[in-house]
Short mmCIF file of C-alpha atoms in Angstrom, two decimals:
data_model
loop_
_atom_site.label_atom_id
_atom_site.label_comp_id
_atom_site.label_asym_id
_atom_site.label_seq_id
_atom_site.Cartn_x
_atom_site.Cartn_y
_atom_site.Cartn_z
CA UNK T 631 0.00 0.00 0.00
CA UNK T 632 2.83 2.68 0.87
CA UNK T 633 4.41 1.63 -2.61
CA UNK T 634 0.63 2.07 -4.75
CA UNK T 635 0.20 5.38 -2.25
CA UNK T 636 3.59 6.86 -3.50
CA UNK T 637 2.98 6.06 -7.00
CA UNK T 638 -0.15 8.16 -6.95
CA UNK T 639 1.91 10.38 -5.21
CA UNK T 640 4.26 10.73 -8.23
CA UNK T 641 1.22 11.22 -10.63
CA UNK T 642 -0.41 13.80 -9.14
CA UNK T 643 2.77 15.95 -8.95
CA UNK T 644 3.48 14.90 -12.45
CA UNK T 645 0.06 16.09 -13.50
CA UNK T 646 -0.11 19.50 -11.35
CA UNK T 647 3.21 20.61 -12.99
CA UNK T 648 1.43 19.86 -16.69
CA UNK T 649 -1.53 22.03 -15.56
CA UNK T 650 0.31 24.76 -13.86
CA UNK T 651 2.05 25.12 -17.23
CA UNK T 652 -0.57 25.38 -19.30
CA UNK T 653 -2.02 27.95 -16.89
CA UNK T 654 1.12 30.12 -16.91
CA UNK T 655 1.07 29.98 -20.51
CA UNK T 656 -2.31 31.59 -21.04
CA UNK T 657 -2.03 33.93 -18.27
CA UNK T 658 1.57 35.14 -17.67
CA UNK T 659 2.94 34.00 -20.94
CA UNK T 660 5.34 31.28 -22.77
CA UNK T 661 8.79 32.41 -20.61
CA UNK T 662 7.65 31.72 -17.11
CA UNK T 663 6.02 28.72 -18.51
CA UNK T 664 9.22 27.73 -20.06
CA UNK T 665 10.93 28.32 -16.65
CA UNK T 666 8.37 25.80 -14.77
CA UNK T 667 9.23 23.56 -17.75
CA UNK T 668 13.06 23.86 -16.77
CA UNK T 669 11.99 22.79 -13.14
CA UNK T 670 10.20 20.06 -13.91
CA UNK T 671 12.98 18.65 -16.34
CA UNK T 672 15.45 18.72 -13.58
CA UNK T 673 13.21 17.25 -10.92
CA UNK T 674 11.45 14.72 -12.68
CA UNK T 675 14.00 12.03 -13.45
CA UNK T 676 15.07 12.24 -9.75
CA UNK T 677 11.61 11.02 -8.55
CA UNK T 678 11.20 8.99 -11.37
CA UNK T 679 14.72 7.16 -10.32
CA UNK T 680 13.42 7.08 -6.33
CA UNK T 681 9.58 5.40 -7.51
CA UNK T 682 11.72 2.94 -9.47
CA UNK T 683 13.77 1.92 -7.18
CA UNK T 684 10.85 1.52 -4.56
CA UNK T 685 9.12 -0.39 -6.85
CA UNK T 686 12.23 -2.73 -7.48
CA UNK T 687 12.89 -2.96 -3.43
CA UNK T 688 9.38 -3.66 -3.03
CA UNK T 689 9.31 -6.90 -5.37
CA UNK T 690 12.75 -8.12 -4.04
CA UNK T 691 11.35 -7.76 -0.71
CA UNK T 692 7.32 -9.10 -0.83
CA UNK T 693 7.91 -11.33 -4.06
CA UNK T 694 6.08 -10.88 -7.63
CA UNK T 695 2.40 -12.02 -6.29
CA UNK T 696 2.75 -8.55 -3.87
CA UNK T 697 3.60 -7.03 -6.48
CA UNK T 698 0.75 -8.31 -8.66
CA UNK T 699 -1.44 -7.76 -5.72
CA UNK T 700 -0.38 -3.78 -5.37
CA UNK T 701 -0.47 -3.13 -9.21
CA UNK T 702 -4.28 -4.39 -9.08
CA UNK T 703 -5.57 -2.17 -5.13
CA UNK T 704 -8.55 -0.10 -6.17
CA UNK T 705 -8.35 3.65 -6.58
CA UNK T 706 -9.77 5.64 -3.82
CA UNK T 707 -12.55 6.84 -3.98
CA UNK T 708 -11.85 10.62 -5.11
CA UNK T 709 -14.80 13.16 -6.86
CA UNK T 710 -13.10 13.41 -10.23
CA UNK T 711 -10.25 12.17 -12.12
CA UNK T 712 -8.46 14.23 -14.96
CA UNK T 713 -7.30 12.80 -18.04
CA UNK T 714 -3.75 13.78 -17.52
CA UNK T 715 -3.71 12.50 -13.78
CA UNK T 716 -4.59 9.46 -15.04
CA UNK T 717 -2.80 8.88 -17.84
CA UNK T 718 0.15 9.77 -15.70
CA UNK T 719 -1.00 7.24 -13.31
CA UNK T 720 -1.29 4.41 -15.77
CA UNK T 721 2.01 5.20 -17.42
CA UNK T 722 3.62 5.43 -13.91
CA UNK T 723 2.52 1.70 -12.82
CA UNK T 724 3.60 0.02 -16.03
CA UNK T 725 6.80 1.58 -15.90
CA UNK T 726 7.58 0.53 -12.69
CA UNK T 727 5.23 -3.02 -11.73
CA UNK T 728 5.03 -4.97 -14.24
CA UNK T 729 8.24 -4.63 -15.96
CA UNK T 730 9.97 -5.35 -12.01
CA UNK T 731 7.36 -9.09 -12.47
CA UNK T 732 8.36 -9.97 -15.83
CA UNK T 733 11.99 -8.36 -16.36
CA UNK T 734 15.13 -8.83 -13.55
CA UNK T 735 17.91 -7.08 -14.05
CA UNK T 736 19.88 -10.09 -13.43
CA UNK T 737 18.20 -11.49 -16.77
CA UNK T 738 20.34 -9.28 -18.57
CA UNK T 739 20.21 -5.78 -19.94
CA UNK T 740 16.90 -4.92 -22.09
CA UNK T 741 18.03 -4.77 -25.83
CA UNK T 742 16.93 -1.66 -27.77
CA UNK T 743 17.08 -2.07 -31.44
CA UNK T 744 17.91 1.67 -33.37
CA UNK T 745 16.52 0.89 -37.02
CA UNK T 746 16.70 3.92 -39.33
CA UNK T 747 18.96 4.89 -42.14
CA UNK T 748 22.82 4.90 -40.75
CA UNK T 749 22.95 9.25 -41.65
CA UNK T 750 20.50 9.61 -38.71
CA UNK T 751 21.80 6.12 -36.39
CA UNK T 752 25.38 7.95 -36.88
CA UNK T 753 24.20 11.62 -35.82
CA UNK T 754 25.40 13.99 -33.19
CA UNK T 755 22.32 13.96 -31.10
CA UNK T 756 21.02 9.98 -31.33
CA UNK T 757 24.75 9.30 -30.29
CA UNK T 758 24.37 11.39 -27.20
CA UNK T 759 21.19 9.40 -26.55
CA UNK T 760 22.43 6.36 -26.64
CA UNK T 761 25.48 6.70 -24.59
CA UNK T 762 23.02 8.05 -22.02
CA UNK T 763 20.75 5.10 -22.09
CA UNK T 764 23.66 2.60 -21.68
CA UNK T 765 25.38 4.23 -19.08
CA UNK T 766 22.32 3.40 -16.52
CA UNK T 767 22.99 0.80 -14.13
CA UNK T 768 21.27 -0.75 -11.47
CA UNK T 769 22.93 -2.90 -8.67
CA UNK T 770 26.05 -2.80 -10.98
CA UNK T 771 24.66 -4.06 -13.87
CA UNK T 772 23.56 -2.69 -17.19
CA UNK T 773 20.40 -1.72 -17.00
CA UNK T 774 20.39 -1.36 -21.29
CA UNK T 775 21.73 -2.90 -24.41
CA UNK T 776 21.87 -0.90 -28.22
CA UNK T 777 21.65 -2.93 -31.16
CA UNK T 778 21.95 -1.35 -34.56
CA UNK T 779 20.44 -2.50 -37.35
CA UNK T 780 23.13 -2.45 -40.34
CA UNK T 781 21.42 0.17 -43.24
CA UNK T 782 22.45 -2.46 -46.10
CA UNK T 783 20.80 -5.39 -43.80
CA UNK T 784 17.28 -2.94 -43.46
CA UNK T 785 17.23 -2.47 -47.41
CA UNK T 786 18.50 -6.32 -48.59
CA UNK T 787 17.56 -8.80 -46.03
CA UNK T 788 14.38 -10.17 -44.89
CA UNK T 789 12.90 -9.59 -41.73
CA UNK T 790 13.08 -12.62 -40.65
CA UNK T 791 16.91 -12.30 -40.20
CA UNK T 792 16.94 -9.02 -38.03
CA UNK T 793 18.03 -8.92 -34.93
CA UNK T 794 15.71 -9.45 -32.27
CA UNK T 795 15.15 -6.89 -29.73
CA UNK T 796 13.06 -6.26 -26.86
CA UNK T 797 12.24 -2.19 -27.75
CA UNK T 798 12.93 -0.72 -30.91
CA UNK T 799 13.71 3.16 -31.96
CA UNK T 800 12.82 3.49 -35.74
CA UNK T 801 11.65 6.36 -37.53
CA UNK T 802 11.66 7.30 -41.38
CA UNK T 803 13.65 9.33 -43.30
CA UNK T 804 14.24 9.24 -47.13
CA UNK T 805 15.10 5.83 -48.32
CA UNK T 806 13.74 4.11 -45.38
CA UNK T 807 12.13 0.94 -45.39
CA UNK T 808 8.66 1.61 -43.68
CA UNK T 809 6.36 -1.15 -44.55
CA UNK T 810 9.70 -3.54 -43.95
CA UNK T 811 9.66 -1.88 -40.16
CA UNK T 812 6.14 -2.81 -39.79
CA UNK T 813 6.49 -6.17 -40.39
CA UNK T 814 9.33 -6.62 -38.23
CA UNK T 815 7.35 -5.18 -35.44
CA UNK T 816 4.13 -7.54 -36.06
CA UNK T 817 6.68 -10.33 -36.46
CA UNK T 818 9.10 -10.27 -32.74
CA UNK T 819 6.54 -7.79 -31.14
CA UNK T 820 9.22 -5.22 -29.50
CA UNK T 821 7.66 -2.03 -27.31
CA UNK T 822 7.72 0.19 -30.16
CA UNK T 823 8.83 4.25 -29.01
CA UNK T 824 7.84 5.55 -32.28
CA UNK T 825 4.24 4.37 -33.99
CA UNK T 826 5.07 3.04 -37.12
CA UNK T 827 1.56 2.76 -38.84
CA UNK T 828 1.31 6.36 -37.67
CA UNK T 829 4.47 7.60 -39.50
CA UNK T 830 2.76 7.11 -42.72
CA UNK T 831 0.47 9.70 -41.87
CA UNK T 832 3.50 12.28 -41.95
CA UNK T 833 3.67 11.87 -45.97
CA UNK T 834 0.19 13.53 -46.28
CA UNK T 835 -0.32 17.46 -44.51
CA UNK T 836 -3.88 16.98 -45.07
CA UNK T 837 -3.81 13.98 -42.78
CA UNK T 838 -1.41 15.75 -40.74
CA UNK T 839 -3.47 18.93 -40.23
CA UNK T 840 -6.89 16.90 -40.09
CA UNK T 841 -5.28 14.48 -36.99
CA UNK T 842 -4.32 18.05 -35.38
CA UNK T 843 -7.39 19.48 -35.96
CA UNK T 844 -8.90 16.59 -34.30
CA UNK T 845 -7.41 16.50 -30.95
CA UNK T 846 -7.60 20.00 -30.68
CA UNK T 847 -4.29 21.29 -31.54
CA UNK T 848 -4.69 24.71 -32.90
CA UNK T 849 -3.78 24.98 -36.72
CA UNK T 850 -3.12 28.20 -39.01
CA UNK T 851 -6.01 28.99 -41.08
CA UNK T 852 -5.64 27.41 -44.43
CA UNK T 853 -7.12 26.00 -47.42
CA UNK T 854 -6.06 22.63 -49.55
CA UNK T 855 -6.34 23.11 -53.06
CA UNK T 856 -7.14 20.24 -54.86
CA UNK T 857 -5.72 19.77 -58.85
CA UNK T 858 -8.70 19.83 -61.59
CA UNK T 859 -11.91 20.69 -59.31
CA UNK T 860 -10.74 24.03 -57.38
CA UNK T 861 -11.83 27.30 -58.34
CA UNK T 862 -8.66 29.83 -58.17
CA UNK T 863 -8.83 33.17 -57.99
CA UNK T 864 -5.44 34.90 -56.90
CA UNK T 865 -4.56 38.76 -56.97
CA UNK T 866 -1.78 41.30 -55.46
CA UNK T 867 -3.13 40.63 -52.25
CA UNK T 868 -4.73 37.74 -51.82
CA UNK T 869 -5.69 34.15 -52.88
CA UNK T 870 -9.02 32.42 -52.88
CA UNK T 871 -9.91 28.54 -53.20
CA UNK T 872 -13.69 27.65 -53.72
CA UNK T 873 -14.50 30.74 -51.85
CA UNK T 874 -11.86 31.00 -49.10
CA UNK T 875 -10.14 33.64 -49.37
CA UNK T 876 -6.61 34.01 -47.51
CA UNK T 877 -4.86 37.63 -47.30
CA UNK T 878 -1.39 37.62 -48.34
CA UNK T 879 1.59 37.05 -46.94
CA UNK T 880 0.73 32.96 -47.22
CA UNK T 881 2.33 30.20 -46.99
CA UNK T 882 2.40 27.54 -49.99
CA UNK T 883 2.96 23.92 -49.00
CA UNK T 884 3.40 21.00 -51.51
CA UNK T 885 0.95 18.12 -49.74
CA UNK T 886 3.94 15.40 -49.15
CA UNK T 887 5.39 16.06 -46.38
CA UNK T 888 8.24 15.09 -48.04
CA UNK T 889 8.33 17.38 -50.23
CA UNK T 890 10.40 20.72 -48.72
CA UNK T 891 9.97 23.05 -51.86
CA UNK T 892 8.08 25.33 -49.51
CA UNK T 893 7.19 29.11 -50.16
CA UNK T 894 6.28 32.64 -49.08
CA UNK T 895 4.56 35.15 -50.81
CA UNK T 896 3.82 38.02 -50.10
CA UNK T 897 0.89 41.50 -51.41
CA UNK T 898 2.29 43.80 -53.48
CA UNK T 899 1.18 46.49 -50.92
CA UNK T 900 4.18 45.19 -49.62
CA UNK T 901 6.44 45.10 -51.97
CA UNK T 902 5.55 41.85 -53.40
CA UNK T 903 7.79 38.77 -54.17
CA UNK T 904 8.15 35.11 -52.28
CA UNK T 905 10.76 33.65 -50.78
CA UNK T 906 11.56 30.35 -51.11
CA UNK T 907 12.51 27.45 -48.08
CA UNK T 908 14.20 24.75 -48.07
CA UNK T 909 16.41 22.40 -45.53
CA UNK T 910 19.43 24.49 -44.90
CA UNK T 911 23.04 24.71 -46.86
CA UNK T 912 25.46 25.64 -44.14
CA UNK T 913 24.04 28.65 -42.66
CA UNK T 914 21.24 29.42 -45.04
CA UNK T 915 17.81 28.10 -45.05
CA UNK T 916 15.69 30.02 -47.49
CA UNK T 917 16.16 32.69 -50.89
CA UNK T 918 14.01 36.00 -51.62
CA UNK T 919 12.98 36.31 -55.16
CA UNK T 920 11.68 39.58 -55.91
CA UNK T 921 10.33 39.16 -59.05
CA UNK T 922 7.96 36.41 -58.55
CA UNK T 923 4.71 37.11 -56.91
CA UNK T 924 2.42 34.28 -58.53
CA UNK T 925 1.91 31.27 -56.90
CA UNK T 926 1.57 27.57 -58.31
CA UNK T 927 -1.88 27.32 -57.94
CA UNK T 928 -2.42 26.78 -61.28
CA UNK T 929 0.39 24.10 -62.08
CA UNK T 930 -1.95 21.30 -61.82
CA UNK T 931 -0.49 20.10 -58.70
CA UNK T 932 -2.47 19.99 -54.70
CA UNK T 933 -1.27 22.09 -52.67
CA UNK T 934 -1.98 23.70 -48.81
CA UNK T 935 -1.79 27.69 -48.59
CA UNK T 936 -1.97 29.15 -45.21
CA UNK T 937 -1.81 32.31 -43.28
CA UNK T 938 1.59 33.13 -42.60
CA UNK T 939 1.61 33.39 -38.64
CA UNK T 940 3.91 36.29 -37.37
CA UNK T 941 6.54 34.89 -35.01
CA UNK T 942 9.19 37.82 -34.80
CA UNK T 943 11.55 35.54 -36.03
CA UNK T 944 11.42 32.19 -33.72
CA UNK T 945 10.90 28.93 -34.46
CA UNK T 946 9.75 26.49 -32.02
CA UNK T 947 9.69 22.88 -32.29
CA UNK T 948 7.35 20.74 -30.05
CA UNK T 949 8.26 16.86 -29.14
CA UNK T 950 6.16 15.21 -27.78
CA UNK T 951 7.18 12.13 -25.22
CA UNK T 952 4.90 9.80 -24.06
CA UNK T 953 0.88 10.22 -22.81
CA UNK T 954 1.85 12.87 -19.92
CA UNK T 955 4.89 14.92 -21.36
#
């Protein structure tokens, strides 16, 4: 009971700090949010590390059928429960119960298979993560294993000949085998960080933007412009799509998202022109062109324009990790 009780413990702090966030963010503003965010980041693998090893100690100590017996004690009674609290919850107790049942760290370290193309296996930052991950010990073991899977292995040999692994990191990037992923994972089963079947959703923006809209993650206001059936009418200062009318600057966005040929343009009340982005050439990212000011609406080809949101210049990326973070 003092193990289940400090679990829920660990929750509820994990899912005050998420709300008290998102408060701070609407009412004082993204910096003191960011500094909360700061906090949290340095105090959270701490407790995670202390409800770990309590949950380890506490199986060593009472044996796996306590430990079955305190993963399955009935939440008390309480007069509501918010998503986040218990998603954090959840997330908390397989992290820490049933892996300390089925998994001893005297078994051996857990194996974590890295498949993806060897440009972004060999990289600066998955590197960094990796030596991190198998520097953990517990009791003087390792507490984690890296296996890479060979790039010419991924593209020439079957599945069936992988390695087998017990968690897998694989994402896509151009040349990747996706579908060949897949079927590794439905074949040995691995806990799987990044969703696969999901990832093929990324080559679409409409699917990307219609999955956003649906959870309710705020998107710029935009219209998709389907080849052959749209109605087109663009002019210094705007563009319109079957009615929808967007005021210029916009944003013009092929529809695969792999597809980077991505542009700006912007009314001639401005001074016109478009500049052009693309992934960046040492310490250059995009060109201006000021002599083009039409857009490729009319090249037969589907595109997504946008409003062009006004930043002041930053660009902020958002990872998401897990249910709760």
């Amino acid at each position: 009971h003092t193990c289940v009780y400090i679990m829920r413990l660990h929750a509820s702090i994990l899912a005050a700090f998420h709300l008290l966030r998102r408060w701070l963010t609407r009412v004082v503003g993204p910096r003191a949010a960011a500094l909360l965010r700061h906090v949290h980041a340095a105090t959270e693998p701490r407790a995670a590390s202390i409800a770990g090893r309590l949950g380890r100690m506490f199986v060593r100590v009472m044996g796996p059928s306590a430990a079955v017996a305190a993963h399955h004690v009935p939440e008390a009674p309480e007069r509501e429960h918010s998503a986040e609290r218990l998603a954090a919850q959840s997330h908390l107790r397989r992290s820490i119960i049933p892996s300390t049942v089925t998994r001893r760290i005297s078994d051996g370290p857990i194996t974590i298979g890295v498949c993806c193309m060897a440009k972004k296996a060999k990289s600066g930052p998955m590197l960094e993560t990796l030596d991190r991950l198998q520097a953990f010990r517990a009791d003087g073991h390792a507490e984690f294993a890296v296996v890479s899977f060979d790039e010419r292995m991924l593209l020439e040999e079957p599945v069936e000949s992988w390695p087998v692994c017990e968690a897998l990191i694989a994402f896509f990037s151009a040349g990747f085998p996706l579908q060949k992923a897949q079927a590794y994972a439905t074949l040995r089963k691995p806990f799987v960080f990044n969703d696969l079947q999901m990832q093929e959703v990324l080559f679409d923006r409409r699917a990307i933007y219609a999955k956003l809209e649906g959870v309710g993650v705020p998107v710029p206001k935009h219209v998709v412009l389907e080849p052959g059936s749209a109605v087109v009418d663009e002019q210094e200062d705007y563009i319109e799509v079957d009615g929808a009318r967007l005021q210029k600057p916009i944003v013009e966005k092929p529809i695969s998202g792999e597809d980077h040929d991505i542009r700006i343009y912007y009314p001639r009340s401005a001074g016109g022109g478009s500049k052009r982005l693309f992934r960046k050439v040492g310490d250059k990212a995009s060109q201006f062109y000021p002599d083009e000011h039409e857009s490729r609406a009319t090249s037969g080809e589907a595109y997504i324009y946008e409003e062009l949101l006004q930043t002041e210049g930053t660009d902020v990326k958002v990872y998401a990790v897990g249910p709760e973070y």
